[in-house]
Short mmCIF file of C-alpha atoms and ligand atoms in Angstrom, two decimals:
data_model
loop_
_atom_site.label_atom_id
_atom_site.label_comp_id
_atom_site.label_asym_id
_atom_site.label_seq_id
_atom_site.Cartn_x
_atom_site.Cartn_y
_atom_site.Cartn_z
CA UNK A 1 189.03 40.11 110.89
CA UNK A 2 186.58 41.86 112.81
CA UNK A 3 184.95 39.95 115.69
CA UNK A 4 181.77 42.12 116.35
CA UNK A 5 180.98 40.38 119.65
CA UNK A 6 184.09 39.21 121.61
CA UNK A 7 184.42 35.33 120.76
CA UNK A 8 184.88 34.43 124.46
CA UNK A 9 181.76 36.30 124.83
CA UNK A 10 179.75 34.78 122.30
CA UNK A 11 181.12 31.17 123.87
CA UNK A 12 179.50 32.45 127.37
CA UNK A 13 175.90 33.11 125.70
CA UNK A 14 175.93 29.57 124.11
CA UNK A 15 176.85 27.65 127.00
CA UNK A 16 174.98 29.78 129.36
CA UNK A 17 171.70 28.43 127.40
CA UNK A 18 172.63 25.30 125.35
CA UNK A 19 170.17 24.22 123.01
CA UNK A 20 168.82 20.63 123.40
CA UNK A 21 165.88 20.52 120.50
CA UNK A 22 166.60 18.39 118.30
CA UNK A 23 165.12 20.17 115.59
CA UNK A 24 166.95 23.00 116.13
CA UNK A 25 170.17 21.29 116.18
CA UNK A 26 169.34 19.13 113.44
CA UNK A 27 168.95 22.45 111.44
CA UNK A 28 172.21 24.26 112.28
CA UNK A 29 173.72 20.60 111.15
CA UNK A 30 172.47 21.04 108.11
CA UNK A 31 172.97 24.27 107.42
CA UNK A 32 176.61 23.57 108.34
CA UNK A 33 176.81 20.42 106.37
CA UNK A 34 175.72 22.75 103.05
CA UNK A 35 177.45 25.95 103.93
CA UNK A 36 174.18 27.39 104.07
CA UNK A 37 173.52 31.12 105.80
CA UNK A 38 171.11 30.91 108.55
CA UNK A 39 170.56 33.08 111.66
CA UNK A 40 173.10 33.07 114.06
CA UNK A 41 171.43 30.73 117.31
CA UNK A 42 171.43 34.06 119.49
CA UNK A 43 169.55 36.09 116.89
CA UNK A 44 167.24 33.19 117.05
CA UNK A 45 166.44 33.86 120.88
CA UNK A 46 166.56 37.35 120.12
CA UNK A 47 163.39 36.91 117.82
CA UNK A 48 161.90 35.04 119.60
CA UNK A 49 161.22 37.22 121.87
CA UNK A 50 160.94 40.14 120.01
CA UNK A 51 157.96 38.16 118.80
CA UNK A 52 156.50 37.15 122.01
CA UNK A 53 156.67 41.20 122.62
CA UNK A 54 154.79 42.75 119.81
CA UNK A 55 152.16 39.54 119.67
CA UNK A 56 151.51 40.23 116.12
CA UNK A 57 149.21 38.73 113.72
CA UNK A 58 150.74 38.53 110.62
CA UNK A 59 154.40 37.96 110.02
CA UNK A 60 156.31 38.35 106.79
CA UNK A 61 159.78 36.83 106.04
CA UNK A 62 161.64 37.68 103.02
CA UNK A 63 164.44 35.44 102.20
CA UNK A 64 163.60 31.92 104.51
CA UNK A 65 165.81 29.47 103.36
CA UNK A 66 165.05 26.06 104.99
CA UNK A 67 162.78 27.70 107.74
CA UNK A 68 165.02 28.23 111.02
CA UNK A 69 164.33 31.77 111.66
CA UNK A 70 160.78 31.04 110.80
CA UNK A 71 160.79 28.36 113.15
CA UNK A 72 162.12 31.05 115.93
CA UNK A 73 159.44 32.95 115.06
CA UNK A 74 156.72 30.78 114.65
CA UNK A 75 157.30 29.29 118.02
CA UNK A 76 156.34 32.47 119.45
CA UNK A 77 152.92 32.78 117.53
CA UNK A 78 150.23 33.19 119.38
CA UNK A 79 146.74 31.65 118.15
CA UNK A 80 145.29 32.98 115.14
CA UNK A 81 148.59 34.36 114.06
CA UNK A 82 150.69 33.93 111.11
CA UNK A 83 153.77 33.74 109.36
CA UNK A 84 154.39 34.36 105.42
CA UNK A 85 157.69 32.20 104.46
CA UNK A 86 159.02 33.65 101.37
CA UNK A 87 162.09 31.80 98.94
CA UNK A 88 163.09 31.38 95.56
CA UNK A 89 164.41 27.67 96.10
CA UNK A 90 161.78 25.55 95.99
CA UNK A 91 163.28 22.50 97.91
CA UNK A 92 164.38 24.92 100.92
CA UNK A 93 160.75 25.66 101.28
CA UNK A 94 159.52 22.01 100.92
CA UNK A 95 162.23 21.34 103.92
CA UNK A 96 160.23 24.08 105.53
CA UNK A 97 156.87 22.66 105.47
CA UNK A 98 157.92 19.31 106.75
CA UNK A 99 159.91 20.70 109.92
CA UNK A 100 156.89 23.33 110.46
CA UNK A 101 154.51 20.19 110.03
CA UNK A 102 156.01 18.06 112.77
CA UNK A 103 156.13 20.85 114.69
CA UNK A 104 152.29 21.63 114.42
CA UNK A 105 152.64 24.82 113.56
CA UNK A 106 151.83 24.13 109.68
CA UNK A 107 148.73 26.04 109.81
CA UNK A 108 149.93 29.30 110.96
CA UNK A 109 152.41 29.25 108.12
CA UNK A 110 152.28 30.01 104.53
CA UNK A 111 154.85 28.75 102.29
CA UNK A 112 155.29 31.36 98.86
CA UNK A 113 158.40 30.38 96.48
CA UNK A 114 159.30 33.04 94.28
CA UNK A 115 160.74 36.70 94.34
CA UNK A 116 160.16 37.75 97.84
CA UNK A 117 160.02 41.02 97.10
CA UNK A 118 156.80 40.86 94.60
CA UNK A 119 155.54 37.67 97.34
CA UNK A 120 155.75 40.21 100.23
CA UNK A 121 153.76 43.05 98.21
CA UNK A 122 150.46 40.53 98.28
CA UNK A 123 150.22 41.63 102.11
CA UNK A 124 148.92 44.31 104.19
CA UNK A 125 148.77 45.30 107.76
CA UNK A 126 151.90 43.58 108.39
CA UNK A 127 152.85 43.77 111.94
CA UNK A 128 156.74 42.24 112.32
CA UNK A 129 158.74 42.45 108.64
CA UNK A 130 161.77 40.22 108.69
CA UNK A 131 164.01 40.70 106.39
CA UNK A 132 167.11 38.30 105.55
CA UNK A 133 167.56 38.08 101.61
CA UNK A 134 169.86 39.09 99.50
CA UNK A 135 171.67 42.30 100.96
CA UNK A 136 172.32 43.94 98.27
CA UNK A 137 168.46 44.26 97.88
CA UNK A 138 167.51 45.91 101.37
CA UNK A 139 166.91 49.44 100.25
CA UNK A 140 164.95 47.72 97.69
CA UNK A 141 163.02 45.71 100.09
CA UNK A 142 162.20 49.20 102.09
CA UNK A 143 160.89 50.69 98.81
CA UNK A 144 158.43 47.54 98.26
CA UNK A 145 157.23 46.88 101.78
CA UNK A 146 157.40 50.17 103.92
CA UNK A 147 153.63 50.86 102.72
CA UNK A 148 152.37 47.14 103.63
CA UNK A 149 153.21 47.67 107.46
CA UNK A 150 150.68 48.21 109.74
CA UNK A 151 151.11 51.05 112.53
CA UNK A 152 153.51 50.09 115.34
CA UNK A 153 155.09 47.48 113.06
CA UNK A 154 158.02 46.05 113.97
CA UNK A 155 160.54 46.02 110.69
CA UNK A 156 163.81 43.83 111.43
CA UNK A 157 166.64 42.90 109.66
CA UNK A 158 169.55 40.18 110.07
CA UNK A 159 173.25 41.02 108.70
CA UNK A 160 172.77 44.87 109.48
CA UNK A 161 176.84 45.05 110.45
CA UNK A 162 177.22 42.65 107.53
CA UNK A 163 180.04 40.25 109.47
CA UNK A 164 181.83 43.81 110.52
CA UNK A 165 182.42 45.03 106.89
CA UNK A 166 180.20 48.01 107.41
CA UNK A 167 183.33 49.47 109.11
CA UNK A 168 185.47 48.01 106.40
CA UNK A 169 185.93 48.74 102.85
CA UNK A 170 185.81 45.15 101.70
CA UNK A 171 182.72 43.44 99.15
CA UNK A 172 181.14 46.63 98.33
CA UNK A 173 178.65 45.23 96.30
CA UNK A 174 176.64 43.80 99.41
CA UNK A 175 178.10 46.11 102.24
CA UNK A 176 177.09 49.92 100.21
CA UNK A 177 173.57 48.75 100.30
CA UNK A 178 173.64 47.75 103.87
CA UNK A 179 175.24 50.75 105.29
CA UNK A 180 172.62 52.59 102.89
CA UNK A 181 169.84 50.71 104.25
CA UNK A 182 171.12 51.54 107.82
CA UNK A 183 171.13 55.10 107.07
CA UNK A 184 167.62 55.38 105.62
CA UNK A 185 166.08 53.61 108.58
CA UNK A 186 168.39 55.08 111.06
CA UNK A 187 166.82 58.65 110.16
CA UNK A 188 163.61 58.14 109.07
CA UNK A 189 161.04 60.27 110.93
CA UNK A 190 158.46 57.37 110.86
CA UNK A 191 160.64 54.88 113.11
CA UNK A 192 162.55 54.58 116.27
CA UNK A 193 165.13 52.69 114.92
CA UNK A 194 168.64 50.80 116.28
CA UNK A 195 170.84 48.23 115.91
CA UNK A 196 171.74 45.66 117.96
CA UNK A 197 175.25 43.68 117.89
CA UNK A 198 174.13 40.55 118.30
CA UNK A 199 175.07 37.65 116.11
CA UNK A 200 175.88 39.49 112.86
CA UNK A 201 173.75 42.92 113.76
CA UNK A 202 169.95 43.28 114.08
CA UNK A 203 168.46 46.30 112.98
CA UNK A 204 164.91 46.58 114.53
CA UNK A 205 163.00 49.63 113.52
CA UNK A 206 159.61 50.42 115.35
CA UNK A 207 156.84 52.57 113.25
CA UNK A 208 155.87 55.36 115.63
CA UNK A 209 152.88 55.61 114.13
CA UNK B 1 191.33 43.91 128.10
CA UNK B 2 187.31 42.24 126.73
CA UNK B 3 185.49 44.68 124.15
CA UNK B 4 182.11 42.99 124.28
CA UNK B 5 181.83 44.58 121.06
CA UNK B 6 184.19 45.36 118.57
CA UNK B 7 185.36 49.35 119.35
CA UNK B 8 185.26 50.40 116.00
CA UNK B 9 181.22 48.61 115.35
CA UNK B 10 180.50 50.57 118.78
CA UNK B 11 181.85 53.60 117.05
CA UNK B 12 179.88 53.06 113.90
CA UNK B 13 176.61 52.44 115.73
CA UNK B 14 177.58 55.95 118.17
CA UNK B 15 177.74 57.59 114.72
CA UNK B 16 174.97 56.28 112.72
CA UNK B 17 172.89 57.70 114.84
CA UNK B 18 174.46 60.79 116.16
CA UNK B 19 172.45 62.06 119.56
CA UNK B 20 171.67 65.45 119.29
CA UNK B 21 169.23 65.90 122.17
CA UNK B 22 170.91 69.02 124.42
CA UNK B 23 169.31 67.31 127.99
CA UNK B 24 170.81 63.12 127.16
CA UNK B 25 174.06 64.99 126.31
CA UNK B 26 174.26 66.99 129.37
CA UNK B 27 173.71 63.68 131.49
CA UNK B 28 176.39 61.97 129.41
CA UNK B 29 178.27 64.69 130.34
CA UNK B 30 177.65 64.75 133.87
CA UNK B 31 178.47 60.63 134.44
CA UNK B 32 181.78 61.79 132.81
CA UNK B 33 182.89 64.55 134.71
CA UNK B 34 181.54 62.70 137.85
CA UNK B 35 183.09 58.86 136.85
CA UNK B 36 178.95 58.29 137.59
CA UNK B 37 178.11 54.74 135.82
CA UNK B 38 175.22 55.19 133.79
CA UNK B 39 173.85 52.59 131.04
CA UNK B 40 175.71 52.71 127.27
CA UNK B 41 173.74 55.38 125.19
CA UNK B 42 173.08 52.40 122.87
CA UNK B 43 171.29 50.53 126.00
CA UNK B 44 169.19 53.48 126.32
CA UNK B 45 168.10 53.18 122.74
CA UNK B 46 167.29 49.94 123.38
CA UNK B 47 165.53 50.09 126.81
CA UNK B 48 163.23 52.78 124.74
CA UNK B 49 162.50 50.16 122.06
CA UNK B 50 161.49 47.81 124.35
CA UNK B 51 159.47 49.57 126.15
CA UNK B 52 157.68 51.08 122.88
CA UNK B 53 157.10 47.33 122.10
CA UNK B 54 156.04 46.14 125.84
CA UNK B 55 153.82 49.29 126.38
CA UNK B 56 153.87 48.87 130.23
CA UNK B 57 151.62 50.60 132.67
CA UNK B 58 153.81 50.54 135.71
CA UNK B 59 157.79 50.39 135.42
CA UNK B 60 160.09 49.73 138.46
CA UNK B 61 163.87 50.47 138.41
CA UNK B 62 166.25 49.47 141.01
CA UNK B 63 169.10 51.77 141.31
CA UNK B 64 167.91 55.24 139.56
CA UNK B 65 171.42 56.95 139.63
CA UNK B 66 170.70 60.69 138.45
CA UNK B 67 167.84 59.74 136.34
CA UNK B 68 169.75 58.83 132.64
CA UNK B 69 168.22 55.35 131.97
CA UNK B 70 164.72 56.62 133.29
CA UNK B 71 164.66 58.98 130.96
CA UNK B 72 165.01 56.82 128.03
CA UNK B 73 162.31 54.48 129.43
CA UNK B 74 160.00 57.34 130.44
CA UNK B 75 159.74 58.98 127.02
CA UNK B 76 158.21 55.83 125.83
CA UNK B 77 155.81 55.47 128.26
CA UNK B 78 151.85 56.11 127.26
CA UNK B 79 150.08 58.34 128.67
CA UNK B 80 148.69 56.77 132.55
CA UNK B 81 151.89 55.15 132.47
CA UNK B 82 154.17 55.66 135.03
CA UNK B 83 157.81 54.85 136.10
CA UNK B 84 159.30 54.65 140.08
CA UNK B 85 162.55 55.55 140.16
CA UNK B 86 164.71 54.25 143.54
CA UNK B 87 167.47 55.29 144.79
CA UNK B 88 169.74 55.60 148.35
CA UNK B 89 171.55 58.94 147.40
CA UNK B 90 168.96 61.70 147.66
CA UNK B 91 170.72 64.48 145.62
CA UNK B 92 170.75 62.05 142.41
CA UNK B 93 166.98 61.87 142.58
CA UNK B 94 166.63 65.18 143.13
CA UNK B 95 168.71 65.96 139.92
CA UNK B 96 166.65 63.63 137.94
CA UNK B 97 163.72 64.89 139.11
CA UNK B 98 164.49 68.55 137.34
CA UNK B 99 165.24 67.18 134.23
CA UNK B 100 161.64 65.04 134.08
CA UNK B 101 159.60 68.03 135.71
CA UNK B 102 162.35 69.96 132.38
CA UNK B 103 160.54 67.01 130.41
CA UNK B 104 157.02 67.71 131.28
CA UNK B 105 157.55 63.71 132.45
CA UNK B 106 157.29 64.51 136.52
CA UNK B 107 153.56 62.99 136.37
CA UNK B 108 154.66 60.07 134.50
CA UNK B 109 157.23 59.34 137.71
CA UNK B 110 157.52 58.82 141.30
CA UNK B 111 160.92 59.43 143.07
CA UNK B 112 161.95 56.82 145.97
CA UNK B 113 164.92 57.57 147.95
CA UNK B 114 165.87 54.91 150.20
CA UNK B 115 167.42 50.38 149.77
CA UNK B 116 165.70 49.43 146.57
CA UNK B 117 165.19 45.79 147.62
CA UNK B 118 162.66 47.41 149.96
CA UNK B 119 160.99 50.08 148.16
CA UNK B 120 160.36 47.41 144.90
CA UNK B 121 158.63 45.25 147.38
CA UNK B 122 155.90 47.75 147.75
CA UNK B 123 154.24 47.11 144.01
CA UNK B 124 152.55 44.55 142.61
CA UNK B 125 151.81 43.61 138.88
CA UNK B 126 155.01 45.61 137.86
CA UNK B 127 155.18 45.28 133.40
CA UNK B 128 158.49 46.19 133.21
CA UNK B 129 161.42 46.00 136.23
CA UNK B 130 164.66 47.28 135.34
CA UNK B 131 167.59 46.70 137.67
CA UNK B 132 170.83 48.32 137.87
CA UNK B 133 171.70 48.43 141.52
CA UNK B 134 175.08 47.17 143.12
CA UNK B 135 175.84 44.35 141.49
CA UNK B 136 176.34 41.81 144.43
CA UNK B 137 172.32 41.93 145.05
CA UNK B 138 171.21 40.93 141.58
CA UNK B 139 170.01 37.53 143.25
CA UNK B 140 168.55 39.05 146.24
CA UNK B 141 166.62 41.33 143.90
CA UNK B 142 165.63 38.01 142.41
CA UNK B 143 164.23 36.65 144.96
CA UNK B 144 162.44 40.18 146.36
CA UNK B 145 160.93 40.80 143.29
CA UNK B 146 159.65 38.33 140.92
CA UNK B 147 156.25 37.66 143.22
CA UNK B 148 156.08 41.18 142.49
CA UNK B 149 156.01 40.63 138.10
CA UNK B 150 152.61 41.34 135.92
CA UNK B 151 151.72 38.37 133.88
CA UNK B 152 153.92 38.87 130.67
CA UNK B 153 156.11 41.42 132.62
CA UNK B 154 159.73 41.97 131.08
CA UNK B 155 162.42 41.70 133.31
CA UNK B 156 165.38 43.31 132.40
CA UNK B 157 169.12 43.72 134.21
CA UNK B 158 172.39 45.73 132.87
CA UNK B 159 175.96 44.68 133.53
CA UNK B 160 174.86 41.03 132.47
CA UNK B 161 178.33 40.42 130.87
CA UNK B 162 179.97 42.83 133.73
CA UNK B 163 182.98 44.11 131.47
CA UNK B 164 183.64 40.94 129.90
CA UNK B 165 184.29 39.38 133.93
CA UNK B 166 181.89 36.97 133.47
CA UNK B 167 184.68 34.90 131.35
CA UNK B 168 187.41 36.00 133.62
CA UNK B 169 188.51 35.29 137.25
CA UNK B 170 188.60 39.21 138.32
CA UNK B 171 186.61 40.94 140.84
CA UNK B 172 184.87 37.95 142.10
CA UNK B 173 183.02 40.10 144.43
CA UNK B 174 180.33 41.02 141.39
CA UNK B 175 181.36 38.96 139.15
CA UNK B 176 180.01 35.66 141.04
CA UNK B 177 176.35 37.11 141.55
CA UNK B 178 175.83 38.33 138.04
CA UNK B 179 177.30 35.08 137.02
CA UNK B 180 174.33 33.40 139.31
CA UNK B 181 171.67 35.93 138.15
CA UNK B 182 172.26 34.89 134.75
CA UNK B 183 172.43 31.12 135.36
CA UNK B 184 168.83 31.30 137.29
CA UNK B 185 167.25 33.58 134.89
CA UNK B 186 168.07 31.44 131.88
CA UNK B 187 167.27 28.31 133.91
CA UNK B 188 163.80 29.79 135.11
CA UNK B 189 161.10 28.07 134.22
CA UNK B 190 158.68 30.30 133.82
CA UNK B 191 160.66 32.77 131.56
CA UNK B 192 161.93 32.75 128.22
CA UNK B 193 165.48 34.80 128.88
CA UNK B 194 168.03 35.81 126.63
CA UNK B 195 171.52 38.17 127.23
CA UNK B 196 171.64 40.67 124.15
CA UNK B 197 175.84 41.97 124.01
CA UNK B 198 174.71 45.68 123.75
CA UNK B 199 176.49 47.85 125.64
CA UNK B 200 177.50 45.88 128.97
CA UNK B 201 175.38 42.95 128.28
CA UNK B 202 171.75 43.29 128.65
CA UNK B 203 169.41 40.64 130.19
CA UNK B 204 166.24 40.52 129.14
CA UNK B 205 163.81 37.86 130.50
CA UNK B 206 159.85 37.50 129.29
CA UNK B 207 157.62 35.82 131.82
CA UNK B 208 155.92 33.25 130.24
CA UNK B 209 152.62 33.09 132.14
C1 SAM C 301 170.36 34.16 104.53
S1 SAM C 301 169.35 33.01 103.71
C2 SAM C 301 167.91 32.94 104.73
C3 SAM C 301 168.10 32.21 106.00
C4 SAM C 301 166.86 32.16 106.88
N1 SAM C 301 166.27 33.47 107.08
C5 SAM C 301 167.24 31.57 108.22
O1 SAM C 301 167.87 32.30 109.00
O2 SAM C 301 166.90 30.41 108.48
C6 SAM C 301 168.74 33.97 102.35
C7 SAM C 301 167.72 33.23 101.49
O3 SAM C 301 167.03 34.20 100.76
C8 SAM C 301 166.77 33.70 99.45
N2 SAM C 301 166.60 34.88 98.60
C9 SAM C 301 167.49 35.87 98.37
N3 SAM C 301 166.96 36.83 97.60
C10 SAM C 301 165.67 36.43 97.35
C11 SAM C 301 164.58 36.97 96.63
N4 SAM C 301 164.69 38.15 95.98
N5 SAM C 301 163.41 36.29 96.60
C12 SAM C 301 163.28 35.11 97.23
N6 SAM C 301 164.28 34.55 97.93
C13 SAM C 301 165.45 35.20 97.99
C14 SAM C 301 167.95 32.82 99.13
O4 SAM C 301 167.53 31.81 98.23
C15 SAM C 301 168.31 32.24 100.52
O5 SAM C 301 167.69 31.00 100.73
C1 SAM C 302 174.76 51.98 137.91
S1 SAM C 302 174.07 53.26 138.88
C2 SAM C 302 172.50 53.54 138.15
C3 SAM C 302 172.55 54.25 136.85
C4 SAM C 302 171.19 54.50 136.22
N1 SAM C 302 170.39 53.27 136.15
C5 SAM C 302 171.39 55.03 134.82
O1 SAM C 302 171.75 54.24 133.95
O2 SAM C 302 171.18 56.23 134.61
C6 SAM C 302 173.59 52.39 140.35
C7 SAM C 302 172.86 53.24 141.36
O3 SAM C 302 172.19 52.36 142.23
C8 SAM C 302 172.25 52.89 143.55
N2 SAM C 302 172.07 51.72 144.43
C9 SAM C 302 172.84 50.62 144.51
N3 SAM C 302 172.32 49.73 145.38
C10 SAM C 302 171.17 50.31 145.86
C11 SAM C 302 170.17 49.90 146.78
N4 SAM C 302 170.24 48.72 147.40
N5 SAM C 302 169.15 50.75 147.00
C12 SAM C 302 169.07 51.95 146.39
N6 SAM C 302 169.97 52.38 145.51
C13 SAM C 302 171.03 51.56 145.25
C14 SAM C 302 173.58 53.60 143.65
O4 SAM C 302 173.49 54.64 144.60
C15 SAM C 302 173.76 54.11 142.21
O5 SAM C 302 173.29 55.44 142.11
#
């Protein structure tokens, strides 16, 4: 099994920076508890500032699940901004809106349950795309949302070394669309793209123009 | 031996992305033939994305080498931005000074031979400060150089995760100050910091104020 960042390594990051919000915490329980797929914690941090960087104003998710990344995110809004959470479970999203209501950020969120792809289609001028759905629908996702970015947008995308199988020739019905989505991004003229190895690969592409 | 990242996902990200450009090659070249450490070509994709995102108006390196890691940063830059390179071995800067006046990028820069620690110290309200000199002064470059940081700046070191030493006993030496660097930067209050495995470990620290 592949390790794509050295587990001693990994071990260092976490304990270099342990994580005492409870809210936080209470969220990786959970997803634990229900086997759930959510950001790895350093891909969390890794948002978060990416966020605090590119100070955008709107924010589109597709895929949210219970809200974690969102909450990454959304802690790094500045006022006036946004984030659109997108989901097809309803309840994930209702778990959403209660953490994001404590929190007092429930007013620069939006909370759309449905297909994220048609969801994300409602917006323009969107200045970070996060993408974390399904994988096999990524080059579908660039299809439907590449036109609703706004110039310099920042489009970024969990899973991108999909747990190391990109270099393996294992599930093919999730990894052929990722390494496909990695090529399309990787040479499109529009964006200065790369990927970086952290929790299970982040592929952050910048819009040059 | 530590891989910080798995060999063969460093291999698929080197060819996803295959770099093409004649004058990075040459200097990849050159640190070979020379055993010159330079920053991971995948650090140098990254240091451009970041500073696409931060769009800076003054940059500050510590420890310039022949110019390879400048050159990713400087082709970022907007115009009336500019980057100071520093550096004690003359000959390097003068090398790297060719390839950006090569660049039409000599404007952009300003060439400092002489101690780093010193020369950093003579700007203020710096957006960006990169530092890759001699590993045992990453505190003291702490210390000399934060009163120097732009609100917002971006503070970012290589070698965070020194060749995987951080989680080993080896070469105390460096290993002991970059282990310190870290532990202040992420214990800073006035920064939000994170250590991105890319290449040899990347800190990057945001200040929050
Ligand atoms: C990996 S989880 C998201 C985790 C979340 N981003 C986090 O890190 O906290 C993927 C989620 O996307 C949802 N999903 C997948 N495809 C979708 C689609 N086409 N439309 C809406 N939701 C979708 C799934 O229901 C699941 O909750
Ligand atoms: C790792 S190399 C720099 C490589 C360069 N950043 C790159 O990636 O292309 C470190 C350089 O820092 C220089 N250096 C180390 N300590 C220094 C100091 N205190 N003042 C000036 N230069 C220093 C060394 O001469 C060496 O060229």
């Amino acid at each position: 099994m592949i390790h794509i960042t050295d587990p001693l390594i990994a071990t260092y990051l976490m304990t270099l920076q342990p994580e005492e919000d409870p809210r936080l915490l209470a969220m990786e329980e959970k997803a634990k508890a229900m086997n759930f797929p959510i950001i790895d914690r350093q891909v969390g941090r890794f948002l978060h500032l990416l966020t605090l960087l590119k100070r955008p104003k709107l924010v589109v998710e597709l895929g949210s699940g219970f809200g974690y990344s969102a909450l990454w995110i959304a802690r790094a809004l500045e006022d006036g901004a946004r984030i659109v959470l997108t989901e097809y479970a309803e309840k994930n999203l209702a778990y959403a809106r209660g953490i994001f209501t404590e929190e007092g950020l429930a007013e620069k969120a939006e909370f759309r349950t449905g297909n994220a792809l048609e969801l994300g289609q409602e917006y323009d001028d969107i200045d970070i795309l996060f993408i974390d759905m399904d994988k096999y629908l990524y080059p579908a996702a660039l299809e439907a949302m590449l036109p609703h970015l706004a110039p310099k947008a920042l489009l970024i995308a969990d899973n991108a070394l999909w747990r190391g199988r990109v270099v393996e020739t294992l599930d093919t019905k999730n990894n052929e669309p990722v390494k496909k989505f990695n090529e399309i991004m990787s040479r499109h003229d529009s964006f200065f793209t790369t990927i970086v190895p952290v929790g299970d690969g982040v592929l952050i592409a910048y819009r040059l123009s």
